[in-house]
Coordinates of C-alpha atoms and ligand atoms in Angstrom, one line a residue:
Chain A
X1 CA -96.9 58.4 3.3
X2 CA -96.1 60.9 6.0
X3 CA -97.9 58.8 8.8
X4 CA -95.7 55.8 8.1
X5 CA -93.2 58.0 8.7
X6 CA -94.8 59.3 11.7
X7 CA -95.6 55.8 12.5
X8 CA -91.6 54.6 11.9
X9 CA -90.1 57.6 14.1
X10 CA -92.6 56.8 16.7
X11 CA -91.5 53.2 17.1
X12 CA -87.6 54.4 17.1
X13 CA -89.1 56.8 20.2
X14 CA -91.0 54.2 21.6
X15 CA -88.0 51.6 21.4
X16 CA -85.5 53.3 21.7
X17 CA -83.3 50.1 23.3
X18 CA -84.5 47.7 19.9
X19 CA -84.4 50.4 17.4
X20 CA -80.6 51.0 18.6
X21 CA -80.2 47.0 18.9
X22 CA -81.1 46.5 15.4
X23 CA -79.3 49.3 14.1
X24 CA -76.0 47.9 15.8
X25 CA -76.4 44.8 14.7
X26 CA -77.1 45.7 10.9
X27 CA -73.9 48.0 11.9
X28 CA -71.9 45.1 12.9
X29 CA -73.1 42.8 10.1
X30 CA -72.5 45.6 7.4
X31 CA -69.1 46.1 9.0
X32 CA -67.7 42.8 9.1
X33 CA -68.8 42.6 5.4
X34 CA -67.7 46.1 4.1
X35 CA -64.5 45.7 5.7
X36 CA -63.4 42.1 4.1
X37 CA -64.5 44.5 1.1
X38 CA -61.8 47.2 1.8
X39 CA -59.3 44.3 2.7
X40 CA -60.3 42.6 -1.0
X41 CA -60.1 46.4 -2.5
X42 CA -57.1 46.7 -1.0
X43 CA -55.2 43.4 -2.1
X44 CA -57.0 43.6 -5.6
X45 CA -55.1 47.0 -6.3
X46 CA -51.5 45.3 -4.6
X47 CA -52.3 42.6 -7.3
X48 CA -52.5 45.2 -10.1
X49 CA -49.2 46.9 -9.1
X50 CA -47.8 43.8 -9.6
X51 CA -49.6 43.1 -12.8
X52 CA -48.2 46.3 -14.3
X53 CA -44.9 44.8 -14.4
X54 CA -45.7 42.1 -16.7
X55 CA -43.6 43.2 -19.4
X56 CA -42.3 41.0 -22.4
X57 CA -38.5 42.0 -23.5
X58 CA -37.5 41.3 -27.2
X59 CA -33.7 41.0 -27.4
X60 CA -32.7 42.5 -30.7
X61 CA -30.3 40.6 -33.6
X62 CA -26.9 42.9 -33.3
X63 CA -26.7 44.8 -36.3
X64 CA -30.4 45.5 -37.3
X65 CA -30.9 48.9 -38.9
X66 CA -33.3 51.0 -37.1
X67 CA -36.0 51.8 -39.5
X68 CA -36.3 48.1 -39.3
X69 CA -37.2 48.5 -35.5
X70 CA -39.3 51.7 -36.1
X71 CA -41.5 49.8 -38.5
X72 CA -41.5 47.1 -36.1
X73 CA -43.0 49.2 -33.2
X74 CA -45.7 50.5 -35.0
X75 CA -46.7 46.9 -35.7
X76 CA -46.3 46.0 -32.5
X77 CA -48.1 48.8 -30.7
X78 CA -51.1 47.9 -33.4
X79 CA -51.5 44.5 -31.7
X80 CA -54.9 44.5 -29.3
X81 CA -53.6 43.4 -26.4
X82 CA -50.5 46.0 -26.6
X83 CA -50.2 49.1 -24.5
X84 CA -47.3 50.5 -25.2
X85 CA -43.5 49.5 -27.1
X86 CA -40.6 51.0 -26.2
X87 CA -37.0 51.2 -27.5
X88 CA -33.9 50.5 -25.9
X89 CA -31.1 50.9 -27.8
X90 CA -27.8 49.1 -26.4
X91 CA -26.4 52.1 -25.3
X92 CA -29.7 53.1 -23.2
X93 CA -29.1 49.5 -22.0
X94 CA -25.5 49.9 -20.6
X95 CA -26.4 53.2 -19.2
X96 CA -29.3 51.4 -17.3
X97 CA -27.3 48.9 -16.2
X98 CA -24.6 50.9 -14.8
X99 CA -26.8 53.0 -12.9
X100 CA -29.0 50.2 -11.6
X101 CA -26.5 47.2 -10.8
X102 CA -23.8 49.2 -9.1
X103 CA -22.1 46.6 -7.8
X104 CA -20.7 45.2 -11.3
X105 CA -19.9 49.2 -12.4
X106 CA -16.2 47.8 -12.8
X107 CA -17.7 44.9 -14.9
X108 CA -19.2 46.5 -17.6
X109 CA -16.4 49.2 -17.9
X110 CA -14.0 47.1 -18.4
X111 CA -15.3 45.8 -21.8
X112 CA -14.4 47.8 -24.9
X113 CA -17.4 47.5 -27.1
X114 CA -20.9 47.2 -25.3
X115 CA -21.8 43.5 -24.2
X116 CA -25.6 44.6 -24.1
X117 CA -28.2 44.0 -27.0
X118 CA -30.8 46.0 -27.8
X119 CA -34.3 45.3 -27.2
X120 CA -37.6 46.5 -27.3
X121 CA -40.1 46.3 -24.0
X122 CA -43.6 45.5 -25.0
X123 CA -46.5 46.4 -21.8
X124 CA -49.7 44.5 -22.2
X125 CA -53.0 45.8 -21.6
X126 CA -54.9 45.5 -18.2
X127 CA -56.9 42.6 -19.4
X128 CA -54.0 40.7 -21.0
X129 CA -51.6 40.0 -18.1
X130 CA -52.4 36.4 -18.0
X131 CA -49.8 33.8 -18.2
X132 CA -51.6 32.1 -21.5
X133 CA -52.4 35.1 -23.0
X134 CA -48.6 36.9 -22.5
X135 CA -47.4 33.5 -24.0
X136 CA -49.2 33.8 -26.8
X137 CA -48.4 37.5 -27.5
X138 CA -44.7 36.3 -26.8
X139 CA -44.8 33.8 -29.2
X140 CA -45.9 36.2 -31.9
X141 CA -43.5 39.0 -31.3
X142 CA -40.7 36.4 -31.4
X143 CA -41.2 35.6 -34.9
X144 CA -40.3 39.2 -35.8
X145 CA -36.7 37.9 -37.5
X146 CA -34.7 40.6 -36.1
X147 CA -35.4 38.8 -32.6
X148 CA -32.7 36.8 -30.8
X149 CA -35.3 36.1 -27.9
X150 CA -38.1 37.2 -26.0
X151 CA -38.5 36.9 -22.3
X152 CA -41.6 37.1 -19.8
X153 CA -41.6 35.7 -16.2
X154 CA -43.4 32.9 -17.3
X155 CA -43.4 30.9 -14.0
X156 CA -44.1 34.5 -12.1
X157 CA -47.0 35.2 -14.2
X158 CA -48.2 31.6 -13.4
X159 CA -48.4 31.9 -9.6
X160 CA -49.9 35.2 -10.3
X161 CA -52.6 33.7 -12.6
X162 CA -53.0 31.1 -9.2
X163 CA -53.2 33.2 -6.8
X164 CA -56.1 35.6 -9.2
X165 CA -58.3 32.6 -9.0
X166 CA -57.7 31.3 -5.4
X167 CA -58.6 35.2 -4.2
X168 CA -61.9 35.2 -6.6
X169 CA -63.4 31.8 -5.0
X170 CA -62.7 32.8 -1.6
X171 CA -64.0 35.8 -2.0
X172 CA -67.2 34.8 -3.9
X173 CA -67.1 32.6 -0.8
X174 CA -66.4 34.6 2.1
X175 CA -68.0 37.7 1.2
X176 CA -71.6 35.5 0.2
X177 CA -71.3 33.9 3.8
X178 CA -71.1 37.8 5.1
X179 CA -73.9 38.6 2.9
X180 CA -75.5 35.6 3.9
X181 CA -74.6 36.2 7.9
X182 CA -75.7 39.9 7.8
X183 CA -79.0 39.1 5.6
X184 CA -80.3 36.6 8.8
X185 CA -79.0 38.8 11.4
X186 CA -80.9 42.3 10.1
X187 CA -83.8 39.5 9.5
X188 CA -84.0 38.7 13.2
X189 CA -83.6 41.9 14.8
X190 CA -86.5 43.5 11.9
X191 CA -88.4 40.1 13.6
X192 CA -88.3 41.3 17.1
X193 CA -89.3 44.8 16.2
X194 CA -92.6 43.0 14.3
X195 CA -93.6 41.0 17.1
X196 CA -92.6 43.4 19.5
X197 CA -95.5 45.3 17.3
X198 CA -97.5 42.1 16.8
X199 CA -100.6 43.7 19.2
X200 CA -100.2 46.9 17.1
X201 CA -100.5 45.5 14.2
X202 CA -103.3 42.9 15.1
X203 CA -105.4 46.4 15.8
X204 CA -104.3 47.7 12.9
X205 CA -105.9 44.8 10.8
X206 CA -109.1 44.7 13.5
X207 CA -109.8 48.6 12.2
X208 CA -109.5 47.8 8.9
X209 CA -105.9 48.6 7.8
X210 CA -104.9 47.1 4.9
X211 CA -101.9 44.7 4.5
X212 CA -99.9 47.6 2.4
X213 CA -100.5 50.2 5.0
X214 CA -99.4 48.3 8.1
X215 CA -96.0 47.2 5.8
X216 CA -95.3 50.7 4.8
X217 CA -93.9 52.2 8.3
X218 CA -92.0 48.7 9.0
X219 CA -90.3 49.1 5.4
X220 CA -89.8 52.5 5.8
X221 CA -88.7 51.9 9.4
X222 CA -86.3 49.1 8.0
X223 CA -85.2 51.3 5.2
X224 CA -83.7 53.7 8.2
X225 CA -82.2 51.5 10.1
X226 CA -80.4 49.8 7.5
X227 CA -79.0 53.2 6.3
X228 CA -78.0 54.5 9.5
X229 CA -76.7 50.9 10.1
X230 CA -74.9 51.6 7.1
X231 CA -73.2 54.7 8.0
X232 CA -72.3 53.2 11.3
X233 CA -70.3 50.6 9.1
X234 CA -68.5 53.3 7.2
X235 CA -67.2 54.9 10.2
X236 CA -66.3 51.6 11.8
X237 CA -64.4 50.6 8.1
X238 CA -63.1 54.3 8.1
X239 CA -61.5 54.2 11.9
X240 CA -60.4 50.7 11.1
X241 CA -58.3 51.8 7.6
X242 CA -57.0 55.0 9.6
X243 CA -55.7 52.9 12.2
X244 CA -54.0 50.5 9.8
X245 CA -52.7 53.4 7.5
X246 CA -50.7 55.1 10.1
X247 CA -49.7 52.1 11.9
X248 CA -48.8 49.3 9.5
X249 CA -48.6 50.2 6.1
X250 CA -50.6 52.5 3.2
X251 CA -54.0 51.2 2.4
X252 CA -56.3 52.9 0.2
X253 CA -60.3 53.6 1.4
X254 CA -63.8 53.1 -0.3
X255 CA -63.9 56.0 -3.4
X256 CA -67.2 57.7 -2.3
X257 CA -69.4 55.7 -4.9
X258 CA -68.2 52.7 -3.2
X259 CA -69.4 54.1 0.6
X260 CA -72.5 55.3 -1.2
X261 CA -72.9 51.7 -2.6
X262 CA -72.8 50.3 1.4
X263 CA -75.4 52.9 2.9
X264 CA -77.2 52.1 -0.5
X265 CA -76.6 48.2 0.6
X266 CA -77.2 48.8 4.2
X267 CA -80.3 50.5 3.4
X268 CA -81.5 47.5 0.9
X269 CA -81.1 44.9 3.6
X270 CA -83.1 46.5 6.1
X271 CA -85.7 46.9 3.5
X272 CA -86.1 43.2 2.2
X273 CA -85.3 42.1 6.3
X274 CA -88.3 44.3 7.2
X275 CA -90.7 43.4 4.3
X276 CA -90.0 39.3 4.7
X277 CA -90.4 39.7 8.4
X278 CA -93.6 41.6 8.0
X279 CA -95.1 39.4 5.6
X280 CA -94.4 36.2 7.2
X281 CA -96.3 37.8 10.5
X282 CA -99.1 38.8 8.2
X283 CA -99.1 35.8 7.2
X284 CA -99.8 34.4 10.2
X285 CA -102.7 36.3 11.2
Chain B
X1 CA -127.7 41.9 7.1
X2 CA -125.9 39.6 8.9
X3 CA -127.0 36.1 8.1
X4 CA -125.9 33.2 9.5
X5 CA -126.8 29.7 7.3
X6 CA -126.1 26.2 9.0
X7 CA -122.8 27.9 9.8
X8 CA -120.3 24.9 11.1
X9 CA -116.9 25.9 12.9
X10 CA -114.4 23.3 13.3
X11 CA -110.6 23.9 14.4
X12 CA -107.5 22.4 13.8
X13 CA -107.4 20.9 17.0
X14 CA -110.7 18.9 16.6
X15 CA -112.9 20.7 18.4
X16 CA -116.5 22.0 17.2
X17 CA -116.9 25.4 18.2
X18 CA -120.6 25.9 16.5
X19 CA -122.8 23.5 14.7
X20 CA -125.4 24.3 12.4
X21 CA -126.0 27.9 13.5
X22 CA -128.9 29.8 11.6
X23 CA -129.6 33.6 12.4
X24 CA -130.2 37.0 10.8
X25 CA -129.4 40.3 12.6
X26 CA -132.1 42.8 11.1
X27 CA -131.1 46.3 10.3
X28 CA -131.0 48.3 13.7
X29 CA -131.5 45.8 16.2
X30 CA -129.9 44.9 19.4
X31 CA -128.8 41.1 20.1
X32 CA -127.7 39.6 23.2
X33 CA -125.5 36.5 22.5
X34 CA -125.5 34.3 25.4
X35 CA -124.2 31.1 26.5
X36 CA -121.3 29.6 28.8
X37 CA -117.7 30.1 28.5
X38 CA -117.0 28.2 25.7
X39 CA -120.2 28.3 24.2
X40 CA -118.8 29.9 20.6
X41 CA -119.8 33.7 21.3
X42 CA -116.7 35.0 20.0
X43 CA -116.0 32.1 17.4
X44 CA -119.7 34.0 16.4
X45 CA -118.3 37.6 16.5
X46 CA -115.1 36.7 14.6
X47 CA -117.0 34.8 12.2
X48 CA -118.8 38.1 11.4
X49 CA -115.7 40.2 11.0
X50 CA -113.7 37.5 9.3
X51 CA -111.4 36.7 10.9
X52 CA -112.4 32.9 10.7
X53 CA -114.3 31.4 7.9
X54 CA -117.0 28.6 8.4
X55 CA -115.9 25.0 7.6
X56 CA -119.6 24.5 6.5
X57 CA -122.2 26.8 6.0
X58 CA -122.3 30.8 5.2
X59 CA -121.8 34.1 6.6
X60 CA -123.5 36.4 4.2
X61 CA -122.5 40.6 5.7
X62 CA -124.5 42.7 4.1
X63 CA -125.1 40.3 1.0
X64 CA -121.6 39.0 0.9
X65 CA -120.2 35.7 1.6
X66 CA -117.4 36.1 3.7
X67 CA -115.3 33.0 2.3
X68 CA -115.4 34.3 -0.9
X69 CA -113.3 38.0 0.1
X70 CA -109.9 38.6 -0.6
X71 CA -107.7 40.0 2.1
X72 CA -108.0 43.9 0.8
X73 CA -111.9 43.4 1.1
X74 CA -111.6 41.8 4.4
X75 CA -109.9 45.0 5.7
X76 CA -112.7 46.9 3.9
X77 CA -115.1 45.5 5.5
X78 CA -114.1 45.7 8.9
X79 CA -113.9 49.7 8.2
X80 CA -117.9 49.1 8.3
X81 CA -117.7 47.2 11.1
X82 CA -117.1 48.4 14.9
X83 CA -115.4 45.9 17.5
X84 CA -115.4 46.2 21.3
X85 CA -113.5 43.9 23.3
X86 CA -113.1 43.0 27.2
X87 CA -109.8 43.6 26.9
X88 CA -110.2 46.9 25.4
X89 CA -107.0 46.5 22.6
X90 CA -105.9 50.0 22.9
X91 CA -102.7 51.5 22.4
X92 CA -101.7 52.4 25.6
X93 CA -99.3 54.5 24.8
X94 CA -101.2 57.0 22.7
X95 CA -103.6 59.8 24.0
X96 CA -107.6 58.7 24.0
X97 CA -107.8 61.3 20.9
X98 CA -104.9 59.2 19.2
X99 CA -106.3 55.8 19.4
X100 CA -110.1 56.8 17.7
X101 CA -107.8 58.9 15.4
X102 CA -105.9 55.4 14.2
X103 CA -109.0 53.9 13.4
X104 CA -109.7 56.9 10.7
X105 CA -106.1 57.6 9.7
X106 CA -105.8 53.5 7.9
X107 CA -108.8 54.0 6.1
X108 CA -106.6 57.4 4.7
X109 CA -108.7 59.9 5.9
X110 CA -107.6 63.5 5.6
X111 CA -106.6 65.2 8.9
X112 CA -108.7 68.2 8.6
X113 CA -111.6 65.2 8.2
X114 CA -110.1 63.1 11.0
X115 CA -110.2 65.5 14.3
X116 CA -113.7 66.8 13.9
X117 CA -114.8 63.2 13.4
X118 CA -112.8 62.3 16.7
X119 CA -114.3 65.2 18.9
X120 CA -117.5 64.0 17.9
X121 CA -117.5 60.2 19.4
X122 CA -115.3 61.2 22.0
X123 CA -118.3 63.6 22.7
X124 CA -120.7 60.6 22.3
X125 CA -118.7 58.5 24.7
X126 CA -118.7 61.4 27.3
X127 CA -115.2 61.8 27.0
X128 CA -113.7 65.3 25.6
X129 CA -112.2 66.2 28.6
X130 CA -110.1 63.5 28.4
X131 CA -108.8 63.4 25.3
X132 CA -105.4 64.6 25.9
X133 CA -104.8 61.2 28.0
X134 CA -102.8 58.1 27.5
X135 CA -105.2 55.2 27.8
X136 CA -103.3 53.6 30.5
X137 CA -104.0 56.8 32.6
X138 CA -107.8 56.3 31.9
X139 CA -110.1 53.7 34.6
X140 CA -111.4 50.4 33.1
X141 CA -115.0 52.2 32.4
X142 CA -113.2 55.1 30.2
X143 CA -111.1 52.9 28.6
X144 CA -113.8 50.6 27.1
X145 CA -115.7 54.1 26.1
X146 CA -112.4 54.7 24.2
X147 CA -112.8 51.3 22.4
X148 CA -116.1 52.5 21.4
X149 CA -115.5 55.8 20.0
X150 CA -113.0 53.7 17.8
X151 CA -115.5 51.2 16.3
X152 CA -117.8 54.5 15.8
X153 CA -115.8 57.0 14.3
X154 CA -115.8 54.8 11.0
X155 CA -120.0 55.1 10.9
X156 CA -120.8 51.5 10.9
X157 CA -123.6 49.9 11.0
X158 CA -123.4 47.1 13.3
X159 CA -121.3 47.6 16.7
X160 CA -119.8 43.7 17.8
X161 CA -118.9 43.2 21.4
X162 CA -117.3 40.7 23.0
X163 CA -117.9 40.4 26.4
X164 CA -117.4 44.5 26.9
X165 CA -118.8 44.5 30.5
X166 CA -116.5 42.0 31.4
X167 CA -113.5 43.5 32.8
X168 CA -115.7 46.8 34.4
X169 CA -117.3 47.3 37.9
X170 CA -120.8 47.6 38.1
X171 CA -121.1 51.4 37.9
X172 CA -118.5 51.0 34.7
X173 CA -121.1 48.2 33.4
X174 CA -124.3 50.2 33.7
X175 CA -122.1 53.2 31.8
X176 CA -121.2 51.8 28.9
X177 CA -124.5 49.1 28.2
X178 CA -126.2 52.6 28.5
X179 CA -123.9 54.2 26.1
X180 CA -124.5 50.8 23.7
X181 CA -127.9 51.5 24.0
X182 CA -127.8 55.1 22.8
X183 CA -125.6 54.1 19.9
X184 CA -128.4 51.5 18.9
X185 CA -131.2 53.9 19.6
X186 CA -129.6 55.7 16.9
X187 CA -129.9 53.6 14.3
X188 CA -126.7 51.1 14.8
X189 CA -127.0 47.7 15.1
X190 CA -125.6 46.0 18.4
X191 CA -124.7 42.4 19.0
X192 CA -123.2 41.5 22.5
X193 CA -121.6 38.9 23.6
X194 CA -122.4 38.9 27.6
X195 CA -122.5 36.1 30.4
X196 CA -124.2 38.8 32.5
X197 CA -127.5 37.8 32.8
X198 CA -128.4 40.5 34.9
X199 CA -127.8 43.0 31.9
X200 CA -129.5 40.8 29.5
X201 CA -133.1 40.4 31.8
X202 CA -133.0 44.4 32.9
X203 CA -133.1 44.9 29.2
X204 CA -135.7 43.5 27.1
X205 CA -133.9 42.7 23.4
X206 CA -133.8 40.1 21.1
X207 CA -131.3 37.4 23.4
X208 CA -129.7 34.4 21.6
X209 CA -128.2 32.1 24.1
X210 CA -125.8 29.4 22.7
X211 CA -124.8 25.8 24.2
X212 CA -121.9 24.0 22.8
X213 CA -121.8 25.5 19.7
X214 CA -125.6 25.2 19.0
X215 CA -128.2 28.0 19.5
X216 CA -130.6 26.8 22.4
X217 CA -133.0 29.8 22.4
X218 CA -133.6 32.8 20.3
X219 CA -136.3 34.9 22.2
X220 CA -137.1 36.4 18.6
X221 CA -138.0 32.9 17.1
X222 CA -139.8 31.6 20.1
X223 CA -141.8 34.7 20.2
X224 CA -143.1 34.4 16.5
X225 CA -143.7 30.6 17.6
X226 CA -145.6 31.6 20.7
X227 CA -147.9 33.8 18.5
X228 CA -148.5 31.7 16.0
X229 CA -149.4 28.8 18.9
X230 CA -151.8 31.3 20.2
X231 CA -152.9 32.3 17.0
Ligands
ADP301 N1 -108.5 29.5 17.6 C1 -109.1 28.4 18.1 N2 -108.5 27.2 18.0 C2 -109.0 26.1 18.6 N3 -110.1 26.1 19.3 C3 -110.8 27.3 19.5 C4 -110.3 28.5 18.9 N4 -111.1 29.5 19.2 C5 -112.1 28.9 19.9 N5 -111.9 27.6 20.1 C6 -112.8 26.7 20.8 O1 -114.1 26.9 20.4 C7 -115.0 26.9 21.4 C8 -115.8 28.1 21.5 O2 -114.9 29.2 21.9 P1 -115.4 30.7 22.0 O3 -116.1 31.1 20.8 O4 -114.2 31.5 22.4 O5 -116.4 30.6 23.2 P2 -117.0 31.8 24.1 O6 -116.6 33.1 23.5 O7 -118.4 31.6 24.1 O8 -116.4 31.6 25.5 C9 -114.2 26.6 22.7 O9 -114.3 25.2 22.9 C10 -112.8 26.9 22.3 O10 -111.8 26.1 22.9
MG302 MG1 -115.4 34.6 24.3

């Protein structure tokens, strides 16, 4: 095992120009890709923000004692797809209102008794904040009888639900035809380093070498290439997110299992690049 | 111990590089292979060390049939095998010591087995004061003396050379056929591939000469057929 390091080091001295080539280019490939990765990261958590607002409101039949409602919530919160029920009295309501709609202060002070009902605000768990699936809870809570109505941004949730689906497909797409991209790119360059070796090799096999041991320093050569490649990426990713964060808006980078997961990628790549490229040459000969 | 049996080589490309070739190479002995450019010496040669199968025929090394080894056995056997070229295939980029050091380290020697095993050939080849040098720093004559410390640090028992005169001056020549001869005086079989006829009359052993693909003359055979006619 230590001469196929030996063996791997040697080529990166011996090459320095193709060794550096290859690494840039897995670089390059493993940026392109890592960074439509921070870009889906990114959007994906925008998308959640939003989703935490899904929120159905059931408006409350004036006049409904409160044990009634106290029950209720601790029906409610027992559903599956519930989070959380809160309370809002009529007087929390008005307060709320005042302090949030300032413009129509002198509107609601100028009525004697308080126009507002009360309701209670139902959250949904992560994985229920689909249109269908809010529907259906709605529909549930509003045959509580102490309910005047229930309301969800229905036609919100809907474009929400659209535009969930429309960024899975195009990201299946575009980050397979990245993966895709990189995999033929690393391929190449691991191809030039083999037949840039093909006389090397063609003495190894005339001395006897064995198929395994004239693989081992090209994976093991591949393996480094694609990790340093790898790291290159990060600090690529990491200068382009700093740039973006102080210039255009706050963006959030890779958590460190996520970089570890792109050297861990980088380093994969160069691996199965350098193994297919050394067995199709061996192939050959 | 090599055996040759109506041995038929065809390529892809139509031609018939040898047609029904018989030999054996006895234990120990030396054996000029002769013919024209083009004859099939080297189709020979890298019939022995696998690298091409017959389309008809056998090629039995040391009792095996070399169509019937697997990749892993092929590299095995070539560890038993030692292989000169004209073109020397060095690594010119390593020192002399280095390159006969490969040869051992693929077979997974240990070190502490590998360098006394390297100072030894490079002492047969006359070249342990050279063995810090890259092999492009080394003259044509050296070089090929490299190549066959190489194919002898592994102990074979037959040395195969293709042409390994061929690129050398005269002085070079004489140098290294004398070498080959040492190595077979010790006990190693040679067989040489040579258009040199010069080298092959000075020296009187066994001398194969091929035409086309087809052995014309083995001085062996027609030997044993002159003393039986005399006989
Ligand atoms: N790999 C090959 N593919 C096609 N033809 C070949 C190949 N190797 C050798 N030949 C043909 O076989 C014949 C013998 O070649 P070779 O054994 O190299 O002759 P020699 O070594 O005596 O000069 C030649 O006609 C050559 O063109
Ligand atoms: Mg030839």
């Amino acid at each position: 095992m230590s001469l196929a390091f030996r063996e791997a080091f040697l080529a990166f001295r011996r090459w320095p120009a193709l060794s550096m080539l290859s690494v840039t280019t897995i670089a390059f490939a493993l940026f392109v890709a890592s960074l439509y990765g921070l870009v889906a990261l990114n959007l994906r958590r925008a998308l959640q923000n939003i989703e935490e607002r899904v929120e159905i409101v059931m408006y409350i039949t004036r006049g409904t004692p409160v044990e009634v409602i106290t029950l209720a919530l601790d029906d409610i919160e027992a559903f599956p797809e519930v989070a959380r029920a809160a309370y809002i009295t009529a007087d929390e309501a008005l307060q709320r209102a005042q302090r949030e709609l300032v413009e129509f202060q002198g509107i609601f002070s100028e009525f004697d008794t308080n126009p507002l009902p009360a309701s209670i605000e139902v959250r949904l768990l992560p994985g229920f904040r689909t249109s269908e699936k809010v529907g259906a809870v709605a529909e549930r809570l509003g045959s509580f009888n102490f309910v005047d109505d229930v309301q969800y941004g229905d036609d919100w949730l809907a474009k929400l639900d659209r535009l969930r689906n429309i960024g899975a497909v195009v990201g299946l797409m575009i980050g397979g035809a990245f993966a895709l991209a990189s995999i033929i790119i690393i391929g190449t360059t691991i191809r030039m380093a083999v037949l840039q070796r093909s006389r090397e090799i063609a003495i190894m096999r005339l001395v006897g070498a064995t198929d395994s041991f004239i693989r081992r320093p090209f994976l093991v050569e591949g393996c480094i290439k694609g990790a340093l490649g790898g790291l290159a990426a990060l600090g690529l990713c990491y200068a382009a997110y700093a740039a973006v964060h102080r210039l255009l808006f706050q963006a959030e980078f890779f958590s460190t299992q996520q970089m570890i997961l792109v050297v861990a990628i980088g380093t994969g790549l160069g691996f199965l690049a350098s193994a297919t490229s050394v067995a199709k040459h061996l192939r050959q000969i | 111990m090599i055996k040759f049996v109506r041995v038929y080589k065809a390529f892809p490309s139509g031609s018939l590089a040898l047609r029904d070739l018989s030999f054996h190479v006895a234990k120990g002995e030396f054996l000029f292979l002769t013919g024209h450019s083009g004859a099939g010496k080297s189709t020979v040669l890298r019939l022995i060390y696998a690298e091409h199968l017959p389309t008809q025929g056998e090629v039995r090394i040391s009792g095996f049939n070399t169509a019937k080894l697997n990749r892993r056995e092929v590299s095995q056997l070539r560890r038993r095998l030692g292989i000169v070229f004209q073109d020397f295939r060095l690594l010119e980029d390593r020192t002399a010591e280095d390159n006969v050091a490969f040869a051992l380290e693929v077979t997974g020697a240990k070190r502490s087995v590998i360098a006394p095993k390297v100072m030894r050939v490079l002492a047969q080849v006359g070249l342990t004061a050279k063995a810090h040098q890259y092999s492009n720093e080394l003259s044509g004559g050296e070089q090929q003396r490299v190549a066959i410390a190489r194919a002898l640090v592994n102990d074979p028992f037959v040395l195969l050379a293709d042409e390994p005169t061929g690129n050398l001056d005269e002085r070079a020549t004489r140098g290294v056929f004398r070498l080959l001869r040492d190595i077979n005086a010790n006990g190693t079989a040679v067989l040489m591939a040579t258009h040199d006829l010069d080298l092959v009359r000075h020296a009187n052993y066994r001398t194969m000469e091929l035409q086309d693909g087809a052995l014309v003359f083995d001085s062996k055979v027609d030997q044993q057929a002159m003393k039986k006619g005399t006989a």
